mmCIF file of C-alpha atoms in Angstrom:
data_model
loop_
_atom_site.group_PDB
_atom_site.id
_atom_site.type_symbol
_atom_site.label_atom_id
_atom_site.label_comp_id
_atom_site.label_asym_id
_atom_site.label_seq_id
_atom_site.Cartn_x
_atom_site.Cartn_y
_atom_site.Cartn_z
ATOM 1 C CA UNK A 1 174.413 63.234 82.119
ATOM 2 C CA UNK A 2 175.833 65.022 79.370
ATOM 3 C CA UNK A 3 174.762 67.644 77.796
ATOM 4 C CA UNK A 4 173.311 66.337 74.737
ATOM 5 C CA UNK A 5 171.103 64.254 76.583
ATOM 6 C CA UNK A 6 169.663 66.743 78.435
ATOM 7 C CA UNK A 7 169.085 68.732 75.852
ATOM 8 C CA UNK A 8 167.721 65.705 73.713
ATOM 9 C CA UNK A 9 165.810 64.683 77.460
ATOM 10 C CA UNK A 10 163.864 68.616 77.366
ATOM 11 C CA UNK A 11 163.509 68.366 73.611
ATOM 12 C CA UNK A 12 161.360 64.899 74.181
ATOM 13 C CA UNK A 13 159.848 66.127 76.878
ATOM 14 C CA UNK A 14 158.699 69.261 75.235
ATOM 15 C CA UNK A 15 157.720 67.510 71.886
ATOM 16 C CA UNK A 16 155.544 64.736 73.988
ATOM 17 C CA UNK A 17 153.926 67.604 75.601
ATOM 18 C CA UNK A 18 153.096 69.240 72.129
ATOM 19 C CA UNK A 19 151.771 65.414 70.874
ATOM 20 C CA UNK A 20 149.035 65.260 74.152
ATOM 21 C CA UNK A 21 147.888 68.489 73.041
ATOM 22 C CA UNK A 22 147.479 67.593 69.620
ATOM 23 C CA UNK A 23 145.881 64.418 70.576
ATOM 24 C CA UNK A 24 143.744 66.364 72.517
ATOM 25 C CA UNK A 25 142.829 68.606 70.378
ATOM 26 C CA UNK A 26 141.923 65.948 67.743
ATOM 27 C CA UNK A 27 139.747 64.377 70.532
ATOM 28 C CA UNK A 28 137.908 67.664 70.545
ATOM 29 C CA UNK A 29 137.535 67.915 66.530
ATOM 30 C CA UNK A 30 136.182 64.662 66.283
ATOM 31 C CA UNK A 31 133.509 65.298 69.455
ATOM 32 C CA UNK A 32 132.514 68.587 66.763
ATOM 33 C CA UNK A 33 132.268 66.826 63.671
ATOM 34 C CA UNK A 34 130.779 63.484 64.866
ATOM 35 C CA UNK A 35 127.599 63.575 63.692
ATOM 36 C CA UNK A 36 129.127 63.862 59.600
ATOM 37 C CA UNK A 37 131.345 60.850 60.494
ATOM 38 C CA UNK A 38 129.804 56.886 60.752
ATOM 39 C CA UNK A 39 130.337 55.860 64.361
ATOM 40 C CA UNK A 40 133.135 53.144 63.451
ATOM 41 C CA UNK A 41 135.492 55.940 62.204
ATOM 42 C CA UNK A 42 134.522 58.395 65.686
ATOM 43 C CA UNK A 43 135.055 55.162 68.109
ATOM 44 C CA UNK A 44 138.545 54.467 66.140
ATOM 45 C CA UNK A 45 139.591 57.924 66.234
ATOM 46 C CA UNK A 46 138.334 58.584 70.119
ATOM 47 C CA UNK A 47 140.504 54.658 70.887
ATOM 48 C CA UNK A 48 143.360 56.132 68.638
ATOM 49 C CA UNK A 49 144.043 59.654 69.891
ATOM 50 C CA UNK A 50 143.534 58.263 74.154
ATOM 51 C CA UNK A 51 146.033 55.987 73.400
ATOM 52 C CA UNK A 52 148.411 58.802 71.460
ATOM 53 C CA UNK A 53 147.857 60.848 74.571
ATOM 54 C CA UNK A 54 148.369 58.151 77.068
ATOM 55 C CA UNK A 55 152.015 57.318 75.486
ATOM 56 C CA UNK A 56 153.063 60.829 75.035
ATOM 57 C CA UNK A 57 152.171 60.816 78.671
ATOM 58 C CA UNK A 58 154.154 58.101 79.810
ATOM 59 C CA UNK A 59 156.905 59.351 77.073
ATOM 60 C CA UNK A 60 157.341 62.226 79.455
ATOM 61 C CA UNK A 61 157.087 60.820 82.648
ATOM 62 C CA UNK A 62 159.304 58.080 81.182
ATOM 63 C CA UNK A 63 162.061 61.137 80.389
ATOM 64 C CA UNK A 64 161.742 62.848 83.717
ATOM 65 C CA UNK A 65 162.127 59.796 85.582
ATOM 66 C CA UNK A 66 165.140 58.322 82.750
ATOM 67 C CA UNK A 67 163.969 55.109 83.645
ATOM 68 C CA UNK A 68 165.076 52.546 80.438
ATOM 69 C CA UNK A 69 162.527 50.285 80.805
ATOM 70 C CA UNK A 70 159.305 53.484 80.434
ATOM 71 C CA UNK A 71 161.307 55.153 77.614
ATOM 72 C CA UNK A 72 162.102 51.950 75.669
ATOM 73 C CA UNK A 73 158.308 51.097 76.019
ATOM 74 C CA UNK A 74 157.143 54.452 74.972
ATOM 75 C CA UNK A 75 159.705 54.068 71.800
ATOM 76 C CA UNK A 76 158.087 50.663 71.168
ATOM 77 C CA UNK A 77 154.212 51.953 71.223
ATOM 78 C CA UNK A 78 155.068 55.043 69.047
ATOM 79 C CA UNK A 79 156.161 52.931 66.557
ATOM 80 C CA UNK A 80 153.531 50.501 67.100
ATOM 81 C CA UNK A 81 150.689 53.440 66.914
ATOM 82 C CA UNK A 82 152.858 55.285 63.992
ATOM 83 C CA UNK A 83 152.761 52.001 61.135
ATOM 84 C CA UNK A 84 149.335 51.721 60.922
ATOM 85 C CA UNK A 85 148.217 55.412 61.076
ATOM 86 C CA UNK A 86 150.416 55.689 58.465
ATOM 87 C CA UNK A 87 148.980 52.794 56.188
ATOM 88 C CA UNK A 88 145.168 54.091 57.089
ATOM 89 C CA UNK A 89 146.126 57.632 56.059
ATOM 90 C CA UNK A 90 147.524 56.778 52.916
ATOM 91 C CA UNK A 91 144.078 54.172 51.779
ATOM 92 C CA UNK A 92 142.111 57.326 52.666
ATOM 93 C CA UNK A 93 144.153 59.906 51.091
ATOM 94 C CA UNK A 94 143.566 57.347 48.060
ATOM 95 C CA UNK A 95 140.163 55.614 48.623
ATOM 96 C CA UNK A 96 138.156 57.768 50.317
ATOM 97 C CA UNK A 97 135.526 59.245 48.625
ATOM 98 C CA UNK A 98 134.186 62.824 49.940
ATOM 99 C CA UNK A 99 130.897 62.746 50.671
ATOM 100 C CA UNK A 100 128.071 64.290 48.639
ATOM 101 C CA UNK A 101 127.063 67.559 50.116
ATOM 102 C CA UNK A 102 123.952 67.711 47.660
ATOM 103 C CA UNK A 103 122.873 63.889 49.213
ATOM 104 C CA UNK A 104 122.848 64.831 52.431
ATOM 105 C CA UNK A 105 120.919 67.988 51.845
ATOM 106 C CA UNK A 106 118.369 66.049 49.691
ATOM 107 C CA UNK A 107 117.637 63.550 52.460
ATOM 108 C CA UNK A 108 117.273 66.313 54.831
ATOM 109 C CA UNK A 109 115.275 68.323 52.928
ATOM 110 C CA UNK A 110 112.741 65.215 52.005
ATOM 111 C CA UNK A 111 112.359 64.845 55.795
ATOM 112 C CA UNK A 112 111.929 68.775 56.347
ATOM 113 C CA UNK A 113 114.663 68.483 58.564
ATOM 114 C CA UNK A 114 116.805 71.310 57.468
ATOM 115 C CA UNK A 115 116.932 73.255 60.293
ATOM 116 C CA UNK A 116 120.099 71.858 62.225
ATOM 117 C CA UNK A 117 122.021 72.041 58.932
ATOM 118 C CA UNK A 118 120.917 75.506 57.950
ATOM 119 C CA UNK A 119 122.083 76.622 61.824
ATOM 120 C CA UNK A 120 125.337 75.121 61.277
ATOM 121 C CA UNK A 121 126.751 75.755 58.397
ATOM 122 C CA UNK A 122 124.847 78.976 57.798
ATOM 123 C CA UNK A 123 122.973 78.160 54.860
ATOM 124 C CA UNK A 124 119.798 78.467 53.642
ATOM 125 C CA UNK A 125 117.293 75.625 51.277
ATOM 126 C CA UNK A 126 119.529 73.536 48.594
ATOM 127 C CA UNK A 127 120.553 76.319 46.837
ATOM 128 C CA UNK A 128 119.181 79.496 48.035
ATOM 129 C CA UNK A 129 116.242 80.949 50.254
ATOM 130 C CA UNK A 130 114.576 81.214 47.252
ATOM 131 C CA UNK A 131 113.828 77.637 47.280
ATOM 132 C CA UNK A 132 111.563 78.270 50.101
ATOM 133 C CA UNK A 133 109.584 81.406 47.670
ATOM 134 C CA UNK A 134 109.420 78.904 45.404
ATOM 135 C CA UNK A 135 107.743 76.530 47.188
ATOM 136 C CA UNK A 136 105.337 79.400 48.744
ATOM 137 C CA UNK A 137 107.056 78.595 51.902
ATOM 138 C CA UNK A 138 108.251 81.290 54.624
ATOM 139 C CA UNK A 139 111.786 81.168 54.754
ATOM 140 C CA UNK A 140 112.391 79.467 58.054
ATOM 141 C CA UNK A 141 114.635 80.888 61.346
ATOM 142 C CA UNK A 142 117.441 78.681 60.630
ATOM 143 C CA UNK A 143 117.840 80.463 57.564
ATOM 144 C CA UNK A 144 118.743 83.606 59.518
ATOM 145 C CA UNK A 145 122.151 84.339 61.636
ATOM 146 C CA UNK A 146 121.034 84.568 65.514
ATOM 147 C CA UNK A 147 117.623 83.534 64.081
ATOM 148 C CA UNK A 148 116.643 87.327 63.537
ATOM 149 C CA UNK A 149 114.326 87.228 60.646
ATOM 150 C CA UNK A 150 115.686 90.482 59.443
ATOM 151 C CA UNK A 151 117.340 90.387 55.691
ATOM 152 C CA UNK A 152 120.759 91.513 56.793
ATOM 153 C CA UNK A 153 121.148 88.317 58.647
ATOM 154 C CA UNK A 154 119.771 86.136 56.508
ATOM 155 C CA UNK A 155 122.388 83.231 54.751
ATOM 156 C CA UNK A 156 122.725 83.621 51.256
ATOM 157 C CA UNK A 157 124.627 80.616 50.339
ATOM 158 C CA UNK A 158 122.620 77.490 49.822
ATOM 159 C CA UNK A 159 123.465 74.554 51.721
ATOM 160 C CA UNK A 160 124.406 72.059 49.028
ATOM 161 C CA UNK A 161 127.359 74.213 48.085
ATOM 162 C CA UNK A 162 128.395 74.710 51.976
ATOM 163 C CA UNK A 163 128.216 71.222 52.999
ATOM 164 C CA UNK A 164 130.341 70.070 49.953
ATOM 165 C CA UNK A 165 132.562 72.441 50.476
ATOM 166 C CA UNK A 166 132.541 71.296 54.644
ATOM 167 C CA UNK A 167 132.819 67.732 53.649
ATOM 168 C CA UNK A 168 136.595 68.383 51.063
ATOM 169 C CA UNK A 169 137.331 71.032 53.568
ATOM 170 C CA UNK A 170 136.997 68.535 56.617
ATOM 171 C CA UNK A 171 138.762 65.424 54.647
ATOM 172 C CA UNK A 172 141.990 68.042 53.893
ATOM 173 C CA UNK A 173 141.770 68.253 57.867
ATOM 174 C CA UNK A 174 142.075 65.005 58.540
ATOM 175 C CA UNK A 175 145.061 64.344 56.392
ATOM 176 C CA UNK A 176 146.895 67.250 57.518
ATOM 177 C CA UNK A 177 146.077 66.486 61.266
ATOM 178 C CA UNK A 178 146.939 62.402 60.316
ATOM 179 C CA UNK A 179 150.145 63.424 59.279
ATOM 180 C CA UNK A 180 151.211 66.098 61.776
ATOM 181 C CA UNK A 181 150.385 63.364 64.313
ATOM 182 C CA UNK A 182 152.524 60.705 62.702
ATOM 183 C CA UNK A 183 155.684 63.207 62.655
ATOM 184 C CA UNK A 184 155.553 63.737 66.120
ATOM 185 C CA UNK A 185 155.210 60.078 66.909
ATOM 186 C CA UNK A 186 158.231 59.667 64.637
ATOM 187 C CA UNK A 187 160.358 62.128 66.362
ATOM 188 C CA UNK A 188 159.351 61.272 69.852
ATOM 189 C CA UNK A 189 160.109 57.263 68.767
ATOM 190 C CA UNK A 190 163.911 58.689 67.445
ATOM 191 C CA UNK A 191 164.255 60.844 70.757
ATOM 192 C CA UNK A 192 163.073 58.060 73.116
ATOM 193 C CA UNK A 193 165.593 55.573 71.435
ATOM 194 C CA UNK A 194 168.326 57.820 72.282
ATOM 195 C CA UNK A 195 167.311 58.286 75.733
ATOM 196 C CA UNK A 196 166.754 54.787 76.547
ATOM 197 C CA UNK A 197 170.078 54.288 75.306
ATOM 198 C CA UNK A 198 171.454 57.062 77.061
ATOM 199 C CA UNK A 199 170.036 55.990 80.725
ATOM 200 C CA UNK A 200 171.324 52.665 80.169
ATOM 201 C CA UNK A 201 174.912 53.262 79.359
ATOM 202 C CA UNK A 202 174.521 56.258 82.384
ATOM 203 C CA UNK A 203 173.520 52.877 84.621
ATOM 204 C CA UNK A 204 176.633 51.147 83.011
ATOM 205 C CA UNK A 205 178.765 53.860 84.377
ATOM 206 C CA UNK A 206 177.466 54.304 87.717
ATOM 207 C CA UNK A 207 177.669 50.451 88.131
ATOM 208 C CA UNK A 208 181.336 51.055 88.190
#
C-alpha cells in the first residue's frame, strides 16, 4: 500500500473516530435539552445521530480491515445521511421560528409551576423576584442558587429574559452542531471513496 493511502487510511480512520464522538455527544445534548424540544424532533435526532455513529463505526472498521465492499458502503450511507441533513438544516435555519421564552414562562407561571424552570436556568418570577413581592408572595427556593434562601444566592434575572435567550442560544447550537456534522460526513464520504478505490486496484495487483 502506498503511502498516500495509508496516510489517507489513518486520516479516515481518525476523522470517523472524531464523527462517533460528535454523534455522541449530540446524543447527549439532545437527552439535556429534551424536554424544550416536541418529541418528533428528539426521536429524529436520537434515529439520526445512532445511525451517524453506527456508519462512522463501520467507516473505521471498514478502513482497518480495507475491505471494498464495507468502505464503499460506508461512502454510500454518508452520502445518503449527508443530503437530507443538509436540506433539513437549511428549512430550519430559514423556517424555524425560536420559541417564545415569555410563552412558556406564562403557561408555567398560570400553573404555579415555576419551580423546575427557575432551578434550571437560574431565574427567578417573569421578570424579577419582585414579581413574587408583588404578589405578597415569599419568594420561593427555586429562586435561590443551592436553594439557600440567603440574598447572595438569590437569581436576579427573570426567567422570561433567560429562557429567550436559552431558546436563540440553543437554535445557534443546533445549526452549528448540524453543520459540523455534515462536514465530517462529507470528508469521511471523499476519504472512503478513495480507499475503496485504493483496496480494489491493491486486489487488482495482487491478482497478478
Amino acid at each position: 500500500m502506498g503511502c498516500a493511502t495509508t496516510s489517507v487510511k489513518i486520516t479516515a480512520i481518525a476523522l470517523n473516530a472524531i464523527l462517533g464522538f460528535l454523534a455522541v455527544g449530540a446524543i447527549g445534548w439532545i437527552a439535556y435539552n429534551a424536554d424544550t424540544e416536541t418529541e418528533e424532533f428528539v426521536i429524529a435526532a436520537y434515529i439520526a445521530c445512532s445511525v451517524i455513529l453506527l456508519f462512522a463505526l463501520l467507516g473505521i472498521f471498514a478502513a482497518i480491515r480495507e475491505s471494498v465492499v464495507l468502505t464503499a458502503t460506508s461512502a454510500v450511507f454518508l452520502l445518503i445521511l449527508a443530503i437530507p441533513q443538509i436540506v433539513s438544516t437549511c428549512l430550519f435555519l430559514h423556517q424555524y421560528d425560536v420559541k417564545s421564552g415569555q410563552e412558556m414562562v406564562e403557561v408555567a407561571w398560570e400553573a404555579n409551576n415555576m419551580d423546575a424552570l427557575q432551578q434550571k436556568h437560574e431565574c427567578c418570577g417573569k421578570a424579577s423576584a419582585q414579581d413574587y413581592v408583588h404578589l405578597s408572595q415569599l419568594i420561593p427556593p427555586s429562586c435561590y442558587a443551592d436553594l439557600q434562601q440567603t440574598p447572595d444566592h438569590l437569581f436576579v434575572e427573570g426567567c422570561i429574559e433567560k429562557l429567550q435567550s436559552f431558546y436563540e442560544s440553543d437554535k445557534q447550537r443546533f445549526i452549528i452542531v448540524s453543520w459540523v456534522l455534515v462536514a465530517f460526513e462529507l470528508i469521511c464520504f471523499a476519504l472512503a471513496v478513495f480507499l475503496a478505490v485504493s483496496f480494489q486496484n491493491k486486489q487488482r495487483r495482487m491478482e497478478f
